[in-house]
């Protein structure tokens, strides 16, 4: 029996009391196991950052998770950050180079929420810092006072691009959750739109090259086994990781 693919998951740096901790939301780790059929490997976000090659030589896939922090705007703009905006420079310093290195190495990537934004920024795109203040765009944030099942419940439809990766198993439209304050302002040249919200905001993209790279602005990790569309996203990612693992194994024994 083939071994399950090993999937790297970069951590967030969080201050708990007097000490910094490196952490990942359990829901993402669980989705790697239950949705993608993989084994998660948590990757430390240190300053200075570890060499991306150390991780990418080991894993068969890369999951970039959501987080409470946002990318520091100096990575994509000359705009100042806003007061109270949470940042994680250790994660920025790890994931932005990691995206480029993963594409160069042919390592499959699934990017969720903050991870979706990291991919766009890493490849030269830009972000709206506050989507809800942009004329013509909706408020895509969740009600933080609501129960989790409400926060992560269906919030709006997304239209899936004909002929795209998501349309292959999702049809033309799906309902998704929405828990983000930032969004794509300018899409990186290497990326192709996979889904849009009713207000036109880009909600998913894929890479134009041969490497599997799918980014989604919503949270498909939430109760992934109970939502056929979300499960399809992780299954497609898992399949790409398994294909990568087979190639790696063949090269070892060649």
PDB file of C-alpha atoms in Angstrom:
ATOM      1  CA  UNK A   1       0.000   0.000   0.000  1.00  0.00           C
ATOM      2  CA  UNK A   2       1.300   3.456  -0.922  1.00  0.00           C
ATOM      3  CA  UNK A   3       2.172   5.764   1.936  1.00  0.00           C
ATOM      4  CA  UNK A   4      -0.051   8.838   2.358  1.00  0.00           C
ATOM      5  CA  UNK A   5       1.496  12.068   1.079  1.00  0.00           C
ATOM      6  CA  UNK A   6       3.370  14.288   3.515  1.00  0.00           C
ATOM      7  CA  UNK A   7       1.910  17.803   3.479  1.00  0.00           C
ATOM      8  CA  UNK A   8       3.746  20.801   4.917  1.00  0.00           C
ATOM      9  CA  UNK A   9       1.736  23.329   6.947  1.00  0.00           C
ATOM     10  CA  UNK A  10       3.535  26.566   7.957  1.00  0.00           C
ATOM     11  CA  UNK A  11       2.719  27.824  11.442  1.00  0.00           C
ATOM     12  CA  UNK A  12       1.607  31.178  12.833  1.00  0.00           C
ATOM     13  CA  UNK A  13       3.733  32.962  15.440  1.00  0.00           C
ATOM     14  CA  UNK A  14       1.591  33.868  18.451  1.00  0.00           C
ATOM     15  CA  UNK A  15       2.443  35.549  21.726  1.00  0.00           C
ATOM     16  CA  UNK A  16       0.984  33.608  24.660  1.00  0.00           C
ATOM     17  CA  UNK A  17       1.906  35.215  27.932  1.00  0.00           C
ATOM     18  CA  UNK A  18       5.596  36.081  27.929  1.00  0.00           C
ATOM     19  CA  UNK A  19       6.590  33.575  25.264  1.00  0.00           C
ATOM     20  CA  UNK A  20       6.090  33.293  21.483  1.00  0.00           C
ATOM     21  CA  UNK A  21       4.484  30.052  20.303  1.00  0.00           C
ATOM     22  CA  UNK A  22       4.214  28.489  16.851  1.00  0.00           C
ATOM     23  CA  UNK A  23       0.720  27.184  16.150  1.00  0.00           C
ATOM     24  CA  UNK A  24      -1.695  25.961  13.468  1.00  0.00           C
ATOM     25  CA  UNK A  25      -5.483  25.779  13.735  1.00  0.00           C
ATOM     26  CA  UNK A  26      -6.521  22.170  14.355  1.00  0.00           C
ATOM     27  CA  UNK A  27      -9.239  22.379  11.700  1.00  0.00           C
ATOM     28  CA  UNK A  28      -6.570  22.734   8.991  1.00  0.00           C
ATOM     29  CA  UNK A  29      -4.531  19.819  10.321  1.00  0.00           C
ATOM     30  CA  UNK A  30      -7.690  17.713  10.541  1.00  0.00           C
ATOM     31  CA  UNK A  31      -8.627  18.581   6.951  1.00  0.00           C
ATOM     32  CA  UNK A  32      -5.216  17.441   5.693  1.00  0.00           C
ATOM     33  CA  UNK A  33      -5.922  14.041   7.259  1.00  0.00           C
ATOM     34  CA  UNK A  34      -9.654  13.661   6.574  1.00  0.00           C
ATOM     35  CA  UNK A  35      -9.981  15.668   3.355  1.00  0.00           C
ATOM     36  CA  UNK A  36      -6.677  15.218   1.524  1.00  0.00           C
ATOM     37  CA  UNK A  37      -5.705  11.840   2.966  1.00  0.00           C
ATOM     38  CA  UNK A  38      -2.289  13.181   3.913  1.00  0.00           C
ATOM     39  CA  UNK A  39       0.022  13.367   6.919  1.00  0.00           C
ATOM     40  CA  UNK A  40       0.558  16.964   8.132  1.00  0.00           C
ATOM     41  CA  UNK A  41       4.043  18.264   8.891  1.00  0.00           C
ATOM     42  CA  UNK A  42       4.020  21.555  10.794  1.00  0.00           C
ATOM     43  CA  UNK A  43       6.694  23.939   9.549  1.00  0.00           C
ATOM     44  CA  UNK A  44       8.156  26.523  11.982  1.00  0.00           C
ATOM     45  CA  UNK A  45       8.046  30.210  11.057  1.00  0.00           C
ATOM     46  CA  UNK A  46      11.286  31.522  12.501  1.00  0.00           C
ATOM     47  CA  UNK A  47      13.251  34.758  12.163  1.00  0.00           C
ATOM     48  CA  UNK A  48      15.357  34.483  10.092  1.00  0.00           C
ATOM     49  CA  UNK A  49      13.267  32.061   8.056  1.00  0.00           C
ATOM     50  CA  UNK A  50      14.414  28.522   7.426  1.00  0.00           C
ATOM     51  CA  UNK A  51      15.495  27.648   3.892  1.00  0.00           C
ATOM     52  CA  UNK A  52      12.330  26.672   1.917  1.00  0.00           C
ATOM     53  CA  UNK A  53      14.282  23.881   0.220  1.00  0.00           C
ATOM     54  CA  UNK A  54      14.569  22.048   3.549  1.00  0.00           C
ATOM     55  CA  UNK A  55      10.787  21.655   3.632  1.00  0.00           C
ATOM     56  CA  UNK A  56      10.116  21.225  -0.065  1.00  0.00           C
ATOM     57  CA  UNK A  57      12.677  18.437  -0.408  1.00  0.00           C
ATOM     58  CA  UNK A  58      10.692  16.510   2.212  1.00  0.00           C
ATOM     59  CA  UNK A  59       6.993  17.075   1.487  1.00  0.00           C
ATOM     60  CA  UNK A  60       4.601  16.139  -1.320  1.00  0.00           C
ATOM     61  CA  UNK A  61       2.347  19.176  -0.879  1.00  0.00           C
ATOM     62  CA  UNK A  62       1.961  22.515   0.874  1.00  0.00           C
ATOM     63  CA  UNK A  63      -1.109  23.888   2.674  1.00  0.00           C
ATOM     64  CA  UNK A  64      -1.175  27.625   3.392  1.00  0.00           C
ATOM     65  CA  UNK A  65      -3.789  28.246   6.068  1.00  0.00           C
ATOM     66  CA  UNK A  66      -5.935  31.145   7.127  1.00  0.00           C
ATOM     67  CA  UNK A  67      -4.954  33.171  10.187  1.00  0.00           C
ATOM     68  CA  UNK A  68      -6.056  36.088  12.363  1.00  0.00           C
ATOM     69  CA  UNK A  69      -3.140  38.152  11.017  1.00  0.00           C
ATOM     70  CA  UNK A  70      -2.815  39.976   7.704  1.00  0.00           C
ATOM     71  CA  UNK A  71       0.200  40.353   5.400  1.00  0.00           C
ATOM     72  CA  UNK A  72       2.134  43.526   6.117  1.00  0.00           C
ATOM     73  CA  UNK A  73       1.176  45.962   3.325  1.00  0.00           C
ATOM     74  CA  UNK A  74       4.766  46.936   2.519  1.00  0.00           C
ATOM     75  CA  UNK A  75       4.983  43.601   0.670  1.00  0.00           C
ATOM     76  CA  UNK A  76       2.489  44.750  -1.972  1.00  0.00           C
ATOM     77  CA  UNK A  77       1.923  48.515  -1.591  1.00  0.00           C
ATOM     78  CA  UNK A  78       3.244  51.787  -0.227  1.00  0.00           C
ATOM     79  CA  UNK A  79       0.037  52.201   1.817  1.00  0.00           C
ATOM     80  CA  UNK A  80       0.381  52.342   5.602  1.00  0.00           C
ATOM     81  CA  UNK A  81      -1.249  49.651   7.678  1.00  0.00           C
ATOM     82  CA  UNK A  82      -4.349  50.550   9.674  1.00  0.00           C
ATOM     83  CA  UNK A  83      -4.453  50.916  13.439  1.00  0.00           C
ATOM     84  CA  UNK A  84      -5.186  47.580  15.091  1.00  0.00           C
ATOM     85  CA  UNK A  85      -4.291  45.504  12.033  1.00  0.00           C
ATOM     86  CA  UNK A  86      -2.695  42.281  13.256  1.00  0.00           C
ATOM     87  CA  UNK A  87       0.512  41.226  11.530  1.00  0.00           C
ATOM     88  CA  UNK A  88       2.815  38.213  11.630  1.00  0.00           C
ATOM     89  CA  UNK A  89       6.131  39.198   9.997  1.00  0.00           C
ATOM     90  CA  UNK A  90       7.631  35.791  10.815  1.00  0.00           C
ATOM     91  CA  UNK A  91       4.930  34.095   8.759  1.00  0.00           C
ATOM     92  CA  UNK A  92       5.310  36.625   5.921  1.00  0.00           C
ATOM     93  CA  UNK A  93       9.055  35.956   5.870  1.00  0.00           C
ATOM     94  CA  UNK A  94       8.440  32.215   5.629  1.00  0.00           C
ATOM     95  CA  UNK A  95       5.450  31.834   3.321  1.00  0.00           C
ATOM     96  CA  UNK A  96       6.091  34.454   0.637  1.00  0.00           C
ATOM     97  CA  UNK A  97       9.415  32.897  -0.461  1.00  0.00           C
ATOM     98  CA  UNK A  98       7.911  29.436   0.092  1.00  0.00           C
ATOM     99  CA  UNK A  99       5.190  30.053  -2.513  1.00  0.00           C
ATOM    100  CA  UNK A 100       7.729  30.899  -5.190  1.00  0.00           C
ATOM    101  CA  UNK A 101       9.979  28.001  -4.209  1.00  0.00           C
ATOM    102  CA  UNK A 102       7.071  25.521  -4.245  1.00  0.00           C
ATOM    103  CA  UNK A 103       6.124  26.516  -7.784  1.00  0.00           C
ATOM    104  CA  UNK A 104       9.730  26.217  -8.931  1.00  0.00           C
ATOM    105  CA  UNK A 105       9.972  22.754  -7.342  1.00  0.00           C
ATOM    106  CA  UNK A 106       6.604  21.548  -8.664  1.00  0.00           C
ATOM    107  CA  UNK A 107       5.134  21.008  -5.180  1.00  0.00           C
ATOM    108  CA  UNK A 108       1.285  21.152  -5.118  1.00  0.00           C
ATOM    109  CA  UNK A 109      -0.188  24.041  -3.119  1.00  0.00           C
ATOM    110  CA  UNK A 110      -3.612  24.631  -1.592  1.00  0.00           C
ATOM    111  CA  UNK A 111      -3.956  28.157  -0.202  1.00  0.00           C
ATOM    112  CA  UNK A 112      -6.830  29.232   2.064  1.00  0.00           C
ATOM    113  CA  UNK A 113      -7.843  32.796   3.076  1.00  0.00           C
ATOM    114  CA  UNK A 114      -4.570  34.377   4.306  1.00  0.00           C
ATOM    115  CA  UNK A 115      -2.766  31.736   2.277  1.00  0.00           C
ATOM    116  CA  UNK A 116      -4.786  32.775  -0.796  1.00  0.00           C
ATOM    117  CA  UNK A 117      -3.634  36.346  -0.232  1.00  0.00           C
ATOM    118  CA  UNK A 118      -0.031  35.201   0.340  1.00  0.00           C
ATOM    119  CA  UNK A 119       0.067  33.512  -3.062  1.00  0.00           C
ATOM    120  CA  UNK A 120      -1.230  36.606  -4.831  1.00  0.00           C
ATOM    121  CA  UNK A 121       1.272  38.867  -3.061  1.00  0.00           C
ATOM    122  CA  UNK A 122       4.188  36.453  -3.504  1.00  0.00           C
ATOM    123  CA  UNK A 123       3.589  36.434  -7.266  1.00  0.00           C
ATOM    124  CA  UNK A 124       3.299  40.220  -7.604  1.00  0.00           C
ATOM    125  CA  UNK A 125      -0.383  40.940  -6.948  1.00  0.00           C
ATOM    126  CA  UNK A 126      -1.902  43.480  -4.547  1.00  0.00           C
ATOM    127  CA  UNK A 127      -4.642  43.502  -1.898  1.00  0.00           C
ATOM    128  CA  UNK A 128      -7.475  45.678  -0.652  1.00  0.00           C
ATOM    129  CA  UNK A 129      -6.772  46.190   3.055  1.00  0.00           C
ATOM    130  CA  UNK A 130     -10.452  46.762   3.831  1.00  0.00           C
ATOM    131  CA  UNK A 131     -12.791  45.239   1.258  1.00  0.00           C
ATOM    132  CA  UNK A 132     -15.865  46.586   3.074  1.00  0.00           C
ATOM    133  CA  UNK A 133     -14.682  50.174   2.477  1.00  0.00           C
ATOM    134  CA  UNK A 134     -14.259  49.735  -1.293  1.00  0.00           C
ATOM    135  CA  UNK A 135     -17.225  51.191  -3.231  1.00  0.00           C
ATOM    136  CA  UNK A 136     -19.244  48.475  -4.932  1.00  0.00           C
ATOM    137  CA  UNK A 137     -17.868  45.602  -2.834  1.00  0.00           C
ATOM    138  CA  UNK A 138     -19.755  43.759  -0.093  1.00  0.00           C
ATOM    139  CA  UNK A 139     -18.749  43.325   3.524  1.00  0.00           C
ATOM    140  CA  UNK A 140     -17.143  39.870   3.455  1.00  0.00           C
ATOM    141  CA  UNK A 141     -16.458  39.696   7.197  1.00  0.00           C
ATOM    142  CA  UNK A 142     -18.121  37.312   9.618  1.00  0.00           C
ATOM    143  CA  UNK A 143     -20.112  38.243  12.724  1.00  0.00           C
ATOM    144  CA  UNK A 144     -17.559  37.468  15.429  1.00  0.00           C
ATOM    145  CA  UNK A 145     -20.307  37.363  18.068  1.00  0.00           C
ATOM    146  CA  UNK A 146     -22.212  34.602  16.255  1.00  0.00           C
ATOM    147  CA  UNK A 147     -21.730  30.882  17.010  1.00  0.00           C
ATOM    148  CA  UNK A 148     -18.998  29.199  14.952  1.00  0.00           C
ATOM    149  CA  UNK A 149     -21.495  27.243  12.860  1.00  0.00           C
ATOM    150  CA  UNK A 150     -23.067  30.558  11.846  1.00  0.00           C
ATOM    151  CA  UNK A 151     -19.725  32.267  11.189  1.00  0.00           C
ATOM    152  CA  UNK A 152     -18.651  29.373   8.967  1.00  0.00           C
ATOM    153  CA  UNK A 153     -22.071  28.795   7.454  1.00  0.00           C
ATOM    154  CA  UNK A 154     -23.022  29.702   3.857  1.00  0.00           C
ATOM    155  CA  UNK A 155     -22.658  33.461   3.346  1.00  0.00           C
ATOM    156  CA  UNK A 156     -22.894  34.038  -0.411  1.00  0.00           C
ATOM    157  CA  UNK A 157     -22.666  32.304  -3.751  1.00  0.00           C
ATOM    158  CA  UNK A 158     -19.562  32.077  -5.907  1.00  0.00           C
ATOM    159  CA  UNK A 159     -19.693  31.701  -9.670  1.00  0.00           C
ATOM    160  CA  UNK A 160     -17.203  29.105 -10.900  1.00  0.00           C
ATOM    161  CA  UNK A 161     -15.251  29.804 -14.083  1.00  0.00           C
ATOM    162  CA  UNK A 162     -16.297  27.503 -16.959  1.00  0.00           C
ATOM    163  CA  UNK A 163     -13.635  24.929 -17.736  1.00  0.00           C
ATOM    164  CA  UNK A 164     -11.811  25.579 -14.480  1.00  0.00           C
ATOM    165  CA  UNK A 165     -10.563  23.210 -11.823  1.00  0.00           C
ATOM    166  CA  UNK A 166     -13.431  23.963  -9.426  1.00  0.00           C
ATOM    167  CA  UNK A 167     -16.091  23.745 -12.121  1.00  0.00           C
ATOM    168  CA  UNK A 168     -14.974  20.170 -12.859  1.00  0.00           C
ATOM    169  CA  UNK A 169     -16.611  18.997  -9.630  1.00  0.00           C
ATOM    170  CA  UNK A 170     -18.538  22.068  -8.466  1.00  0.00           C
ATOM    171  CA  UNK A 171     -20.648  22.937 -11.509  1.00  0.00           C
ATOM    172  CA  UNK A 172     -21.407  26.592 -12.204  1.00  0.00           C
ATOM    173  CA  UNK A 173     -22.177  27.981  -8.730  1.00  0.00           C
ATOM    174  CA  UNK A 174     -21.665  27.083  -5.069  1.00  0.00           C
ATOM    175  CA  UNK A 175     -22.481  28.569  -1.677  1.00  0.00           C
ATOM    176  CA  UNK A 176     -19.447  29.334   0.510  1.00  0.00           C
ATOM    177  CA  UNK A 177     -18.640  30.889   3.859  1.00  0.00           C
ATOM    178  CA  UNK A 178     -16.999  34.320   4.125  1.00  0.00           C
ATOM    179  CA  UNK A 179     -14.648  35.387   6.922  1.00  0.00           C
ATOM    180  CA  UNK A 180     -12.195  37.883   5.445  1.00  0.00           C
ATOM    181  CA  UNK A 181     -11.594  41.615   5.581  1.00  0.00           C
ATOM    182  CA  UNK A 182      -8.959  41.801   2.856  1.00  0.00           C
ATOM    183  CA  UNK A 183      -9.182  40.707  -0.757  1.00  0.00           C
ATOM    184  CA  UNK A 184      -7.584  40.754  -4.186  1.00  0.00           C
ATOM    185  CA  UNK A 185      -7.102  44.250  -5.582  1.00  0.00           C
ATOM    186  CA  UNK A 186      -4.838  43.247  -8.468  1.00  0.00           C
ATOM    187  CA  UNK A 187      -4.426  39.619  -9.454  1.00  0.00           C
ATOM    188  CA  UNK A 188      -0.869  38.431 -10.140  1.00  0.00           C
ATOM    189  CA  UNK A 189      -0.156  37.826 -13.823  1.00  0.00           C
ATOM    190  CA  UNK A 190       0.552  34.115 -13.315  1.00  0.00           C
ATOM    191  CA  UNK A 191      -2.873  33.444 -11.782  1.00  0.00           C
ATOM    192  CA  UNK A 192      -6.188  32.591 -13.472  1.00  0.00           C
ATOM    193  CA  UNK A 193      -9.581  33.353 -11.911  1.00  0.00           C
ATOM    194  CA  UNK A 194     -11.471  30.261 -10.720  1.00  0.00           C
ATOM    195  CA  UNK A 195     -14.413  31.890  -8.890  1.00  0.00           C
ATOM    196  CA  UNK A 196     -15.954  35.288  -8.180  1.00  0.00           C
ATOM    197  CA  UNK A 197     -18.379  36.628  -5.585  1.00  0.00           C
ATOM    198  CA  UNK A 198     -21.625  38.421  -6.551  1.00  0.00           C
ATOM    199  CA  UNK A 199     -19.828  41.776  -6.217  1.00  0.00           C
ATOM    200  CA  UNK A 200     -17.098  40.667  -8.635  1.00  0.00           C
ATOM    201  CA  UNK A 201     -14.406  40.114  -5.995  1.00  0.00           C
ATOM    202  CA  UNK A 202     -12.062  37.260  -6.920  1.00  0.00           C
ATOM    203  CA  UNK A 203     -12.726  34.343  -4.573  1.00  0.00           C
ATOM    204  CA  UNK A 204     -10.528  31.616  -6.092  1.00  0.00           C
ATOM    205  CA  UNK A 205      -7.678  31.251  -8.554  1.00  0.00           C
ATOM    206  CA  UNK A 206      -5.283  28.675  -9.948  1.00  0.00           C
ATOM    207  CA  UNK A 207      -1.772  28.940 -11.349  1.00  0.00           C
ATOM    208  CA  UNK A 208      -1.368  29.178 -15.103  1.00  0.00           C
ATOM    209  CA  UNK A 209       1.558  26.733 -15.158  1.00  0.00           C
ATOM    210  CA  UNK A 210       1.696  22.979 -14.794  1.00  0.00           C
ATOM    211  CA  UNK A 211       2.038  22.811 -11.015  1.00  0.00           C
ATOM    212  CA  UNK A 212      -1.176  22.329  -8.995  1.00  0.00           C
ATOM    213  CA  UNK A 213      -1.809  25.588  -7.152  1.00  0.00           C
ATOM    214  CA  UNK A 214      -5.346  26.404  -6.032  1.00  0.00           C
ATOM    215  CA  UNK A 215      -6.204  29.376  -3.838  1.00  0.00           C
ATOM    216  CA  UNK A 216      -9.626  29.970  -2.270  1.00  0.00           C
ATOM    217  CA  UNK A 217     -10.717  32.940  -0.190  1.00  0.00           C
ATOM    218  CA  UNK A 218     -13.311  30.954   1.775  1.00  0.00           C
ATOM    219  CA  UNK A 219     -12.678  28.179   4.338  1.00  0.00           C
ATOM    220  CA  UNK A 220     -13.194  24.695   2.853  1.00  0.00           C
ATOM    221  CA  UNK A 221     -11.453  23.087   5.830  1.00  0.00           C
ATOM    222  CA  UNK A 222     -14.531  23.735   7.988  1.00  0.00           C
ATOM    223  CA  UNK A 223     -16.306  20.381   8.513  1.00  0.00           C
ATOM    224  CA  UNK A 224     -14.769  19.273   5.233  1.00  0.00           C
ATOM    225  CA  UNK A 225     -16.281  15.783   5.311  1.00  0.00           C
ATOM    226  CA  UNK A 226     -19.810  17.218   5.582  1.00  0.00           C
ATOM    227  CA  UNK A 227     -19.665  19.477   2.512  1.00  0.00           C
ATOM    228  CA  UNK A 228     -19.270  17.807  -0.886  1.00  0.00           C
ATOM    229  CA  UNK A 229     -17.810  20.915  -2.556  1.00  0.00           C
ATOM    230  CA  UNK A 230     -15.279  21.525   0.208  1.00  0.00           C
ATOM    231  CA  UNK A 231     -14.391  17.834   0.211  1.00  0.00           C
ATOM    232  CA  UNK A 232     -13.806  18.017  -3.543  1.00  0.00           C
ATOM    233  CA  UNK A 233     -11.259  20.805  -3.059  1.00  0.00           C
ATOM    234  CA  UNK A 234      -9.233  18.799  -0.561  1.00  0.00           C
ATOM    235  CA  UNK A 235      -9.595  15.619  -2.612  1.00  0.00           C
ATOM    236  CA  UNK A 236      -8.183  17.367  -5.705  1.00  0.00           C
ATOM    237  CA  UNK A 237      -5.303  18.689  -3.602  1.00  0.00           C
ATOM    238  CA  UNK A 238      -4.699  15.246  -2.086  1.00  0.00           C
ATOM    239  CA  UNK A 239      -4.692  13.636  -5.534  1.00  0.00           C
ATOM    240  CA  UNK A 240      -2.065  16.132  -6.725  1.00  0.00           C
ATOM    241  CA  UNK A 241       0.041  15.406  -3.626  1.00  0.00           C
ATOM    242  CA  UNK A 242      -0.224  11.643  -4.203  1.00  0.00           C
ATOM    243  CA  UNK A 243       0.885  12.088  -7.802  1.00  0.00           C
ATOM    244  CA  UNK A 244       3.850  14.134  -6.582  1.00  0.00           C
ATOM    245  CA  UNK A 245       4.686  11.440  -4.015  1.00  0.00           C
ATOM    246  CA  UNK A 246       4.722   8.759  -6.739  1.00  0.00           C
ATOM    247  CA  UNK A 247       7.091  10.818  -8.873  1.00  0.00           C
ATOM    248  CA  UNK A 248       9.360  11.368  -5.876  1.00  0.00           C
ATOM    249  CA  UNK A 249       9.361   7.658  -5.081  1.00  0.00           C
ATOM    250  CA  UNK A 250      10.118   6.720  -8.690  1.00  0.00           C
ATOM    251  CA  UNK A 251      13.071   9.134  -8.761  1.00  0.00           C
ATOM    252  CA  UNK A 252      14.461   7.609  -5.560  1.00  0.00           C
ATOM    253  CA  UNK A 253      14.417   4.078  -6.971  1.00  0.00           C
ATOM    254  CA  UNK A 254      15.377   5.011 -10.543  1.00  0.00           C
TER     255      UNK A 254
END
